[in-house]
mmCIF file of C-alpha atoms and ligand atoms in Angstrom:
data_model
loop_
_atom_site.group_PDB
_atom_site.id
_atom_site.type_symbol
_atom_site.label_atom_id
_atom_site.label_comp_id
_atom_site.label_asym_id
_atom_site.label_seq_id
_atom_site.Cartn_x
_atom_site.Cartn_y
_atom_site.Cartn_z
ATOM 1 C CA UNK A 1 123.011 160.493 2.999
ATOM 2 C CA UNK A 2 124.932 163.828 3.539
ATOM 3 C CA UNK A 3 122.733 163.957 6.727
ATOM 4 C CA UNK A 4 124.297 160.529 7.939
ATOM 5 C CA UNK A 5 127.686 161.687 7.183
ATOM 6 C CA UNK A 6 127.531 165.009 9.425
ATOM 7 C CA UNK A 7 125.983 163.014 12.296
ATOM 8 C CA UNK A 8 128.752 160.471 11.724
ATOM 9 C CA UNK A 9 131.536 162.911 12.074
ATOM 10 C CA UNK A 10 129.561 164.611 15.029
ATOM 11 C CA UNK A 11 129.602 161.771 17.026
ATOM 12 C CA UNK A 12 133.340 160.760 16.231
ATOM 13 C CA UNK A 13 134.111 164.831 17.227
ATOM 14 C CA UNK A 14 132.014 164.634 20.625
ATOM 15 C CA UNK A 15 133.952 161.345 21.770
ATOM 16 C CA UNK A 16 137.215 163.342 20.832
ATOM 17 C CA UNK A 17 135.695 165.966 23.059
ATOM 18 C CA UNK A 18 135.131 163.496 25.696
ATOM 19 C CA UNK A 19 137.982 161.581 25.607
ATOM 20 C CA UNK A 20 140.700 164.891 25.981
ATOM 21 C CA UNK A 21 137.986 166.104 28.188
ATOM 22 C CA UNK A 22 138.339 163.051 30.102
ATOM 23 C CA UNK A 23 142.150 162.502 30.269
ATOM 24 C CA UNK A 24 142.895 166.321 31.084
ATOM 25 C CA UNK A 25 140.339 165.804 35.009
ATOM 26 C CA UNK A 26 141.871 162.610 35.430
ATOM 27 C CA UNK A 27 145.695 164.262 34.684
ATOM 28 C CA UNK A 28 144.239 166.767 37.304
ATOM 29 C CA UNK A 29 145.455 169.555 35.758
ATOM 30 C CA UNK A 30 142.673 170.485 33.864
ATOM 31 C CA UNK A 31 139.816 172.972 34.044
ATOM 32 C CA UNK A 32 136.383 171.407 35.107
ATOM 33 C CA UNK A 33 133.686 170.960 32.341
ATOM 34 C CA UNK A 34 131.709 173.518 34.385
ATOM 35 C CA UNK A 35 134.311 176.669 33.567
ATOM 36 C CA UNK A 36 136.287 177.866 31.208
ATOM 37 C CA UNK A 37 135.028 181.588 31.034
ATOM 38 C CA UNK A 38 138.306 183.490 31.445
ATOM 39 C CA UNK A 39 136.192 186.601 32.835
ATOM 40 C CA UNK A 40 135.122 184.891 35.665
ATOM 41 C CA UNK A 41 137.327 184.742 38.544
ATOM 42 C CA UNK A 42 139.068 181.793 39.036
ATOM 43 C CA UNK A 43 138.889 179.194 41.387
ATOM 44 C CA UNK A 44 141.043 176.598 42.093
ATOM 45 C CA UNK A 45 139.567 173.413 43.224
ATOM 46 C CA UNK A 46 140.877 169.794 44.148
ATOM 47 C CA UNK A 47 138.882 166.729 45.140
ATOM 48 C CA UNK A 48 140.929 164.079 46.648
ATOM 49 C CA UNK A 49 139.596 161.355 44.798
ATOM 50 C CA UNK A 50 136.246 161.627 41.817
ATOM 51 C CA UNK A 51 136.082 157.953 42.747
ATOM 52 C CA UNK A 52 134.335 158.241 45.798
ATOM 53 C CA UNK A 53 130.758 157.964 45.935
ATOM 54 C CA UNK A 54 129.987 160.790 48.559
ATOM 55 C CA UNK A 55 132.440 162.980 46.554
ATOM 56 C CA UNK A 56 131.016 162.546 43.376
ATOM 57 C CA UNK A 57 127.686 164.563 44.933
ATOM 58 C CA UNK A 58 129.692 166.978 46.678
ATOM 59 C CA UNK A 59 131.855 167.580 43.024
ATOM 60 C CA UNK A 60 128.155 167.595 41.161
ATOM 61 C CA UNK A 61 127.020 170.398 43.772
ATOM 62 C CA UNK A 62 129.869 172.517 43.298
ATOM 63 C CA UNK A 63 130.201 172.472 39.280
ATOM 64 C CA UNK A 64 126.286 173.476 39.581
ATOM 65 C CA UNK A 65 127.088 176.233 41.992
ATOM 66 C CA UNK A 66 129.904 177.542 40.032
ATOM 67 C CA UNK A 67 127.960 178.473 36.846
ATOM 68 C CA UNK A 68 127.824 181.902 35.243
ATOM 69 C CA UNK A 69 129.777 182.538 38.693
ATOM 70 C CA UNK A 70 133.277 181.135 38.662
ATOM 71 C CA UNK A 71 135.669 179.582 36.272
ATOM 72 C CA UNK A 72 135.980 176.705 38.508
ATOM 73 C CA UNK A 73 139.290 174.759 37.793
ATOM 74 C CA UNK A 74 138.709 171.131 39.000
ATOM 75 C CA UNK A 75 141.199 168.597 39.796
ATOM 76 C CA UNK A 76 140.979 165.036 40.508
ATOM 77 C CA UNK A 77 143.957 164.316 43.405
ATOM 78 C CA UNK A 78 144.081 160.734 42.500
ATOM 79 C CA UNK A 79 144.244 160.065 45.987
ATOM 80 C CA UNK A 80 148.203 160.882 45.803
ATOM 81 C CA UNK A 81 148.818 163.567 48.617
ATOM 82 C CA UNK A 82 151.669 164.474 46.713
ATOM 83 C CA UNK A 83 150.224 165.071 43.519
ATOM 84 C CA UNK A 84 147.513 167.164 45.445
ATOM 85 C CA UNK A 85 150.848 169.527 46.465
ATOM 86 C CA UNK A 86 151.491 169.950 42.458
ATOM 87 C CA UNK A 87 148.231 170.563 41.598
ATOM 88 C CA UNK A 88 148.198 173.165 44.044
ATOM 89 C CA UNK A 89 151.104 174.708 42.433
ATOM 90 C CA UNK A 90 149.658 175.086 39.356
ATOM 91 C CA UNK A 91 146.456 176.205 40.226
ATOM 92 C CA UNK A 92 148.488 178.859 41.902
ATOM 93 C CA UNK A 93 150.185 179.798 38.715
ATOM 94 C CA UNK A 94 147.319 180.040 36.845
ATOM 95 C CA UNK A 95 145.938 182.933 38.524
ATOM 96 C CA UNK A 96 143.603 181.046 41.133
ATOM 97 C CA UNK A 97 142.246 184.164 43.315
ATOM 98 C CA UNK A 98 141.051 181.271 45.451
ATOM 99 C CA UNK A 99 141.441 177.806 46.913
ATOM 100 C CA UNK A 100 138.796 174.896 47.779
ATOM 101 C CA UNK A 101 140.701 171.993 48.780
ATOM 102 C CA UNK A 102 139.699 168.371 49.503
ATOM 103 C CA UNK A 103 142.647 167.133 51.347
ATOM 104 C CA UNK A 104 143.873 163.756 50.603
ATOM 105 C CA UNK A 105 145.881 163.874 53.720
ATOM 106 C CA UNK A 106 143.905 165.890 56.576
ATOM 107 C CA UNK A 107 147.330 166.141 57.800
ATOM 108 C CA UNK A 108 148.830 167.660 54.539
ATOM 109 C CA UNK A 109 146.525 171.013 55.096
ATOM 110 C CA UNK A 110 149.612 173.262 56.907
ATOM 111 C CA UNK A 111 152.154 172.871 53.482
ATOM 112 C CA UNK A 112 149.250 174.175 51.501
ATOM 113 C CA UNK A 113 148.329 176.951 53.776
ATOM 114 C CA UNK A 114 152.209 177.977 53.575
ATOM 115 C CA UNK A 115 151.872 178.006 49.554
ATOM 116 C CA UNK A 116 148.509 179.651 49.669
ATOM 117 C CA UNK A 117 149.505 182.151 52.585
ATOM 118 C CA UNK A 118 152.594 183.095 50.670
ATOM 119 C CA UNK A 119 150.507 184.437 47.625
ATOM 120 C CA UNK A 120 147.888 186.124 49.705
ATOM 121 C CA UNK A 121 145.653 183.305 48.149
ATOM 122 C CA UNK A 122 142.256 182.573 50.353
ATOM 123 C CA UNK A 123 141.933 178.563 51.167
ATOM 124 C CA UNK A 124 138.117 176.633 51.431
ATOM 125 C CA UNK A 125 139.276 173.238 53.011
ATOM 126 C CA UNK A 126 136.044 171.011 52.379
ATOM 127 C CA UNK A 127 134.964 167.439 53.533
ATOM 128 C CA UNK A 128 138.223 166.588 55.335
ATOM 129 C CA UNK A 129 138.318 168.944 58.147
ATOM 130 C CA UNK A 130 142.130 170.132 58.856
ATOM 131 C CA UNK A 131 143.447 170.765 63.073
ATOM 132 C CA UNK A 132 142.493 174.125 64.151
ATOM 133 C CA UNK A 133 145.973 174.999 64.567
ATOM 134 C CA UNK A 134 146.499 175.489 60.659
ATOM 135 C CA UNK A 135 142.960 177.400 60.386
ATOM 136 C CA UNK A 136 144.259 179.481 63.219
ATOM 137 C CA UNK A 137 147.816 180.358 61.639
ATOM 138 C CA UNK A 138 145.678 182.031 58.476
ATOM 139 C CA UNK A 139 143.022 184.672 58.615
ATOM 140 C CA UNK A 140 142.243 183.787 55.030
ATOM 141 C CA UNK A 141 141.277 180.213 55.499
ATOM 142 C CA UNK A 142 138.372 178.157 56.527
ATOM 143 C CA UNK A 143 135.905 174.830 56.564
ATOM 144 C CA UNK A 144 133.121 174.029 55.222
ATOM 145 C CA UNK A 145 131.669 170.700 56.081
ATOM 146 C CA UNK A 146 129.753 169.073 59.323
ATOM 147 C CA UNK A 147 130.176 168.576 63.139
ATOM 148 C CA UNK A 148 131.906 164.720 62.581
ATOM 149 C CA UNK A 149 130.638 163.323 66.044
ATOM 150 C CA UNK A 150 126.977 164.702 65.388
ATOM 151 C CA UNK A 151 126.769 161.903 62.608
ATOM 152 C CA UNK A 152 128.287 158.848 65.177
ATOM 153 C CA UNK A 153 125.918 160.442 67.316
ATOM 154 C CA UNK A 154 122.700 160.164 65.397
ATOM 155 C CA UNK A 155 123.523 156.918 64.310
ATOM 156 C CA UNK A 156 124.155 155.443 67.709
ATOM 157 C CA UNK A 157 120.693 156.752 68.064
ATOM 158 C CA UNK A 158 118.935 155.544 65.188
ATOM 159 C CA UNK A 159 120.873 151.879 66.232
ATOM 160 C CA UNK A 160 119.401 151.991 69.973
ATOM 161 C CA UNK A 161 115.698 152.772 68.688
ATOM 162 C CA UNK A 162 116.010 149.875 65.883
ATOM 163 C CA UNK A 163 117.361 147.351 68.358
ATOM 164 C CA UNK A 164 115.195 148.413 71.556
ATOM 165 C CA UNK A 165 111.916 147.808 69.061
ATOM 166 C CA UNK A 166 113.596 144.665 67.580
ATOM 167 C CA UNK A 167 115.711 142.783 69.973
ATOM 168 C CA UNK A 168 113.159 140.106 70.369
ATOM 169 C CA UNK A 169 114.140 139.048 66.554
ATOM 170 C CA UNK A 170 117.205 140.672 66.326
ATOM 171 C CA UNK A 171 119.548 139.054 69.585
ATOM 172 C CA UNK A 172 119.744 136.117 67.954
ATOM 173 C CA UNK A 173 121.759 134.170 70.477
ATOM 174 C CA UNK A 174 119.545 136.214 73.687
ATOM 175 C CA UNK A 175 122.123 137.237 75.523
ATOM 176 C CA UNK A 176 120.550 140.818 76.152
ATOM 177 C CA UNK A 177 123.880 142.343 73.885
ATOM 178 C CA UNK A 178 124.113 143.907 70.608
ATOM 179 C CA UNK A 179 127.002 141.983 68.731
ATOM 180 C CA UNK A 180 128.403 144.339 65.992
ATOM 181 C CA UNK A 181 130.977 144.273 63.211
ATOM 182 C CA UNK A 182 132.222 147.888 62.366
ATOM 183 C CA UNK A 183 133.069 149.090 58.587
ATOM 184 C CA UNK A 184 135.699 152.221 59.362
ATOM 185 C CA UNK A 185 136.245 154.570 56.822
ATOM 186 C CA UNK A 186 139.870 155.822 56.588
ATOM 187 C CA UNK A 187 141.712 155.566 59.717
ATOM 188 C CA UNK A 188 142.834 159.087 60.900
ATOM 189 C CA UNK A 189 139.728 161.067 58.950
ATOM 190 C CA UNK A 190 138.248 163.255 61.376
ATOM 191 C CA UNK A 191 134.632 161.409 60.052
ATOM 192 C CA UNK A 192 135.834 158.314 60.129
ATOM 193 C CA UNK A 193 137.092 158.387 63.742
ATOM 194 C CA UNK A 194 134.074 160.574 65.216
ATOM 195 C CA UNK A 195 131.468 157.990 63.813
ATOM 196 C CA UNK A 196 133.108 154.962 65.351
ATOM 197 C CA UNK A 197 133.404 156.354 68.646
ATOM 198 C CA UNK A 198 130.522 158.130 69.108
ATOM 199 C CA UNK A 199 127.984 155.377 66.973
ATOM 200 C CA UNK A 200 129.453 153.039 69.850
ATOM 201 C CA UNK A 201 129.208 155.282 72.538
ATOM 202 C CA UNK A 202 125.948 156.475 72.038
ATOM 203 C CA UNK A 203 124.314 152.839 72.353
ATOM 204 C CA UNK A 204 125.719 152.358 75.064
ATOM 205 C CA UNK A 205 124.732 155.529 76.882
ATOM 206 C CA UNK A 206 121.102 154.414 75.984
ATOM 207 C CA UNK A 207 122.275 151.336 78.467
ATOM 208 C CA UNK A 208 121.946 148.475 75.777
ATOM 209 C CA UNK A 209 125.177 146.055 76.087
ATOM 210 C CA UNK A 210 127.039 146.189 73.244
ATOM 211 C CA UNK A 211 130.352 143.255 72.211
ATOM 212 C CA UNK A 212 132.567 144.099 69.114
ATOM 213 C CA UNK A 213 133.306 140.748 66.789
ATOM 214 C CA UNK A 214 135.536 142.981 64.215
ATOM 215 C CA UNK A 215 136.443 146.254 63.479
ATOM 216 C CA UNK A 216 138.743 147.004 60.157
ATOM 217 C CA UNK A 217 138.653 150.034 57.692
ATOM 218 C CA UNK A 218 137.515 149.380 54.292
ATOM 219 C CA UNK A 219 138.655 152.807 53.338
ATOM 220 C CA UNK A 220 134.879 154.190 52.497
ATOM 221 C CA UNK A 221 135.036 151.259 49.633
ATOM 222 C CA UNK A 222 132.587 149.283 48.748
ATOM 223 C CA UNK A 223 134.368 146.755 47.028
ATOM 224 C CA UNK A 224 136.682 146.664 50.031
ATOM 225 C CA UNK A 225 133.979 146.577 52.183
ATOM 226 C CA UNK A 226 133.019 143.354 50.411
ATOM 227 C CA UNK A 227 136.128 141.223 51.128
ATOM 228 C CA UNK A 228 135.792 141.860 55.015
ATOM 229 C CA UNK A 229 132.346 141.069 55.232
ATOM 230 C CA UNK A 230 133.051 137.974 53.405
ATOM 231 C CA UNK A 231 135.636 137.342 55.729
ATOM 232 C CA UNK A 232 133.603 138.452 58.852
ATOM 233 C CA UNK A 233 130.300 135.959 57.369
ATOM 234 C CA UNK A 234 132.294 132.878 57.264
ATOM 235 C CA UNK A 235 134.231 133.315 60.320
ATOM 236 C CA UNK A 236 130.941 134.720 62.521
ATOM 237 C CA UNK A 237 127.855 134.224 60.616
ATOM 238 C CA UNK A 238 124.768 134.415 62.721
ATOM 239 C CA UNK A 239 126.540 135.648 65.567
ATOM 240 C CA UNK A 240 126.548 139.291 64.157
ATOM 241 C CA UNK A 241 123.597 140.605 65.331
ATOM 242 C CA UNK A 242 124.367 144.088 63.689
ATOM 243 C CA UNK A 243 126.554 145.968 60.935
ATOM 244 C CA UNK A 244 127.865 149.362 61.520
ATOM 245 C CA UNK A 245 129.068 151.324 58.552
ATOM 246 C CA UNK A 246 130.549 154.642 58.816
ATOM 247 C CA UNK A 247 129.499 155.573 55.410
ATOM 248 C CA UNK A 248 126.756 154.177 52.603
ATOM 249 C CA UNK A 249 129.606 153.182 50.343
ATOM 250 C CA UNK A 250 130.715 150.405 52.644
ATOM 251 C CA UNK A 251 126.661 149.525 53.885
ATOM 252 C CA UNK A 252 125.972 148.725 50.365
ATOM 253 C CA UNK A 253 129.413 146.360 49.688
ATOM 254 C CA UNK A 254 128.569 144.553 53.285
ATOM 255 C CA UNK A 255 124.493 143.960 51.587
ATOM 256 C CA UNK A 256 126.283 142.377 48.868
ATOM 257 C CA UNK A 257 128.444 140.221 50.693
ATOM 258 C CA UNK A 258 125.353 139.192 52.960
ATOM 259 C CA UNK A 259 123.296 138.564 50.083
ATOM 260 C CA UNK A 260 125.936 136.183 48.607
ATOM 261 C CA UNK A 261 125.164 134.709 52.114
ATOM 262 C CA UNK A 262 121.708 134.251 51.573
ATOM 263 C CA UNK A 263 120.508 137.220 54.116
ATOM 264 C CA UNK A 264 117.586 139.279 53.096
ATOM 265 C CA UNK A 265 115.972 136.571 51.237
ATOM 266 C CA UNK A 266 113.247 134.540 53.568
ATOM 267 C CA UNK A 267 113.963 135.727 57.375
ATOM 268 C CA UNK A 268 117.684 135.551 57.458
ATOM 269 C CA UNK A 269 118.270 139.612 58.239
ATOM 270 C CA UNK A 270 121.132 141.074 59.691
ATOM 271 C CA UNK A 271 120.505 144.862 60.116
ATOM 272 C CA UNK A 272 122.648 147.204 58.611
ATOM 273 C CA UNK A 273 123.103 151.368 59.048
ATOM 274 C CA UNK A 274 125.261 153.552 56.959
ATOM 275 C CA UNK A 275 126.039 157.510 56.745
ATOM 276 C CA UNK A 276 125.446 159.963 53.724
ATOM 277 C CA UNK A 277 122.275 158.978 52.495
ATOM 278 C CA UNK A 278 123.050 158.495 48.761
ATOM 279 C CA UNK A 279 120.544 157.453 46.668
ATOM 280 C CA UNK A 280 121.556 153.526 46.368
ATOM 281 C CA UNK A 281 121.356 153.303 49.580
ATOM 282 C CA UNK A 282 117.890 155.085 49.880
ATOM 283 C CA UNK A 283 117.197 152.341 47.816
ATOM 284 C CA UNK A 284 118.096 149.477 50.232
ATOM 285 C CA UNK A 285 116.170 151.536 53.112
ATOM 286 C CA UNK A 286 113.002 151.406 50.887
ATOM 287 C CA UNK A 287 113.468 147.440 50.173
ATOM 288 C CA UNK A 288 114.575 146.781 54.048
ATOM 289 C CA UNK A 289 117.327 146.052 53.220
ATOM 290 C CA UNK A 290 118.819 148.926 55.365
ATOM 291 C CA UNK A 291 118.046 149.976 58.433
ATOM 292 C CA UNK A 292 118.608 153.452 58.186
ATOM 293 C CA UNK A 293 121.385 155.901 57.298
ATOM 294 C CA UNK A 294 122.446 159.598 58.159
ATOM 295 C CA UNK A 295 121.970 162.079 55.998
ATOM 296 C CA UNK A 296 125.998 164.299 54.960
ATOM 297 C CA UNK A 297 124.136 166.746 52.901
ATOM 298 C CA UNK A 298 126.432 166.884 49.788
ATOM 299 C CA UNK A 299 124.409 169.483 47.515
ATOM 300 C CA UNK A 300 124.919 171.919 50.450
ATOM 301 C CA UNK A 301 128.433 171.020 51.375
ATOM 302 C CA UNK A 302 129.179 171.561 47.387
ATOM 303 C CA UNK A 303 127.612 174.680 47.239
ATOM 304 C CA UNK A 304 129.002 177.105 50.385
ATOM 305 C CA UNK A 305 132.041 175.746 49.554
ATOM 306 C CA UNK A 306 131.555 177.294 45.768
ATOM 307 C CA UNK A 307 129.670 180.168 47.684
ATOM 308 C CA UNK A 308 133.033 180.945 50.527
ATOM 309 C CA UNK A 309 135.652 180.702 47.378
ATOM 310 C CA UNK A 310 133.252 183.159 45.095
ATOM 311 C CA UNK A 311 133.486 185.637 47.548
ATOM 312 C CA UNK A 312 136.788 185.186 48.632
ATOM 313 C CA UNK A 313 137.983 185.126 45.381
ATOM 314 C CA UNK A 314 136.229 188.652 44.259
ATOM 315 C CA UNK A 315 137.925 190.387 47.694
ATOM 316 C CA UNK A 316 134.354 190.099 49.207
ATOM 317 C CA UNK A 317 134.095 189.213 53.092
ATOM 318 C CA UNK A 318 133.217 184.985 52.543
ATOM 319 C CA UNK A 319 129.999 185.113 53.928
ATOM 320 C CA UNK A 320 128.489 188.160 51.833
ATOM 321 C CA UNK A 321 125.284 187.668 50.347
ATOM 322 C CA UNK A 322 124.907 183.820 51.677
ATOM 323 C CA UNK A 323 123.075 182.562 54.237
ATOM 324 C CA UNK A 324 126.124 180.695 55.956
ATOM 325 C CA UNK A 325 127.168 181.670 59.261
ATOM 326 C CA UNK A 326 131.051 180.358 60.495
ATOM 327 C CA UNK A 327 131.116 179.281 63.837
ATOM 328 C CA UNK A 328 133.636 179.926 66.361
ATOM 329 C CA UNK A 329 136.565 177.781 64.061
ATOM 330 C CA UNK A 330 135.923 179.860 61.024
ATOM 331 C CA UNK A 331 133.725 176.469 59.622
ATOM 332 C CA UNK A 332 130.464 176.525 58.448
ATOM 333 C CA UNK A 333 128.713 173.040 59.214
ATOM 334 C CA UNK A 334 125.699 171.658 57.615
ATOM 335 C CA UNK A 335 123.439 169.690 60.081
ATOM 336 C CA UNK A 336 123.265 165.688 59.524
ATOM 337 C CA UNK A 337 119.274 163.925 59.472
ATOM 338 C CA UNK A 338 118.638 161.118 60.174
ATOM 339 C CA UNK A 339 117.274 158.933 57.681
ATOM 340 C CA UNK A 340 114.727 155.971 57.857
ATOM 341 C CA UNK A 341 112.008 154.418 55.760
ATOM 342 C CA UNK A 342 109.460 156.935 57.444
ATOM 343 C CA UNK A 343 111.397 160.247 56.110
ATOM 344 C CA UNK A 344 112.900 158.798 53.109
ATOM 345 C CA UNK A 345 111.700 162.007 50.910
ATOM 346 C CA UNK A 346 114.354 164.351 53.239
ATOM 347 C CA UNK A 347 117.206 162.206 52.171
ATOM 348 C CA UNK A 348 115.740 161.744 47.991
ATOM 349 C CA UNK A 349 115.210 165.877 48.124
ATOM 350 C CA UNK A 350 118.843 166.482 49.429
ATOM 351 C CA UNK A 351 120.641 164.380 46.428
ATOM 352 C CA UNK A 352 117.990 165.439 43.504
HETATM 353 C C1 GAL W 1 132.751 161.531 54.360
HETATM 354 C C2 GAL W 1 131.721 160.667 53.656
HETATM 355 C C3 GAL W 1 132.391 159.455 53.057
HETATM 356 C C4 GAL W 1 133.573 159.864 52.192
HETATM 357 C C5 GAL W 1 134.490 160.819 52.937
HETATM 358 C C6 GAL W 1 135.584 161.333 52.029
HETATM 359 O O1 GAL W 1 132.135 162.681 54.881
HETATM 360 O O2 GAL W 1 130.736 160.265 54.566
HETATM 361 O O3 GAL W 1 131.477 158.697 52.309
HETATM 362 O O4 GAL W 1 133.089 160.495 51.039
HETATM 363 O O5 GAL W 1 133.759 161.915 53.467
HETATM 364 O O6 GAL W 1 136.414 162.239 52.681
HETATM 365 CA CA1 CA W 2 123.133 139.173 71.307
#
């Protein structure tokens, strides 16, 4: 009985712990679960939204990295560029020695240079790369994150092989051209734009035809990716011979628009390609339901970011002790992969 009782009140403590727990990440002023060891040197962080699928491996990667070596203090920007700018501020007055910032707005990344520059504070942007010019006007900040077009790139690749070993099935109305609908993540983001142009581009320059039905952003969303396909389905239905999705977020909420549609079930197929390689996607690629996708390696990403602010926040050159090199922007870029059924294990390693 007495046993019962001290479980009892366990369990009502631990969901007290979890619920503040909760409420402080999501009031984004909070320190991370990962850090709250005052002897550590602090680090603040901002993500510019938890709920984002890619993000959520990139956040998991850094909390990991930080352990035993920063007190990482992680905010959740809400998506509100604004609120990004206050949590900024307070991270500042805290005592951050560093900065790793997410931008919500790539376009936002000179006003937190100036607050950051002011204080003497060294800046990580991540993910959201910001224009040179704002790298340039501070020695103490940098990028970690990928080469953008290298991921339109490799797609447009991994599209022309699919297609040139496939078009006898997959031009379903034979007119020698690849008709496409486009998923865009959110306009203006350097990935975003890179992988629509040069996905596009590169099938072409492998001299397949290509004709666009639709392009639209659903914002990296899935559920938002959803509604358009449902849109795009009734208004084109066979005629789209391919779906191009800048990230996996968006592949998997076109699959379950098409499957509403009754693709993937007998031989109505409609192939569809993604980028980030998350493991629901993985998923779809194992039951073809996917074509292929591109690897963004998140666990790396996370982790020289967490690596960069370490060092810059103990006074250390960035790079010391890592394995990182910066290139000739001050970013360090993690290679994309492509990903199909036949190297699945590359894409399940990188998320484990
Ligand atoms: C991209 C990623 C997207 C989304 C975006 C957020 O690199 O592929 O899925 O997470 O970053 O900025
Ligand atoms: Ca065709």
């Amino acid at each position: 009985m007495k046993k019962k009782g001290l479980i009892l009140s366990l369990t009502v403590a631990s969901s007290i712990l979890l619920a503040t727990g909760c409420s402080s990440s999501t009031s984004g002023s909070g320190d991370s679960a990962s850090g709250k060891d005052s002897k550590l040197p602090a680090v603040g962080a901002t993500i510019y939204k938890f709920d984002d699928n890619f993000m959520s491996y990139v956040r998991r990667a850094m909390e990991t990295s930080a352990k035993g070596k920063v007190n990482l203090m992680l905010n959740d920007s809400q998506n509100d560029q604004a609120k990004q700018i206050e949590q900024v501020d307070t991270l500042i007055a805290k005592g951050a020695k560093s900065l790793a910032i997410n931008l919500v707005d790539p376009k936002a990344a000179q006003t937190i240079v100036d607050k950051a520059k002011a204080k003497d504070i060294p800046v990580i942007f991540f993910n959201k790369e910001p224009d040179e010019s704002v790298l340039n006007g501070y020695d103490k900040a940098y990028y970690v994150g990928t080469t953008s077009s290298e991921s339109g790139v490799l797609q447009g690749e991994l599209i022309a092989k699919a297609w040139e070993a496939n078009k006898d099935k997959w031009d379903k109305n034979h007119d020698g051209k690849l008709q496409y609908v486009l998923l865009k993540g959110e306009p203006g983001h350097p990935d975003a734009e890179a992988r629509t142009k040069y996905a596009v581009d590169t099938i072409k320059s492998k001299g397949i035809q290509v004709e666009q039905l639709a392009m639209d952003t659903a914002m990296w969303d899935a559920t938002k990716a959803t509604e358009k396909m449902d849109a795009w389905v009734s208004k084109y239905s066979d005629k789209i011979e391919f779906v191009i999705a800048n990230n996996d977020g968006m592949a998997l909420g076109a699959i379950a628009s098409l499957e509403k549609a009754g693709y993937f079930s007998g031989d109505k197929f409609v192939p569809v390609v993604g980028v980030d390689a998350i493991p629901e996607a993985l998923e779809m690629i194992e039951k073809g339901k996917m074509v292929g996708t591109i690897l963004n390696d998140a666990k790396n990403q996370g982790k020289a970011t967490v690596d960069l602010a370490a060092n810059a926040a103990n006074g250390k050159d960035v790079l010391d002790g890592t394995e990182w090199k910066l290139d000739d922007k001050k970013a360090v870029r993690v290679p994309y992969v492509e990903i199909t059924k036949d190297n699945i294990q590359v894409g399940k390693d990188a998320y484990k």
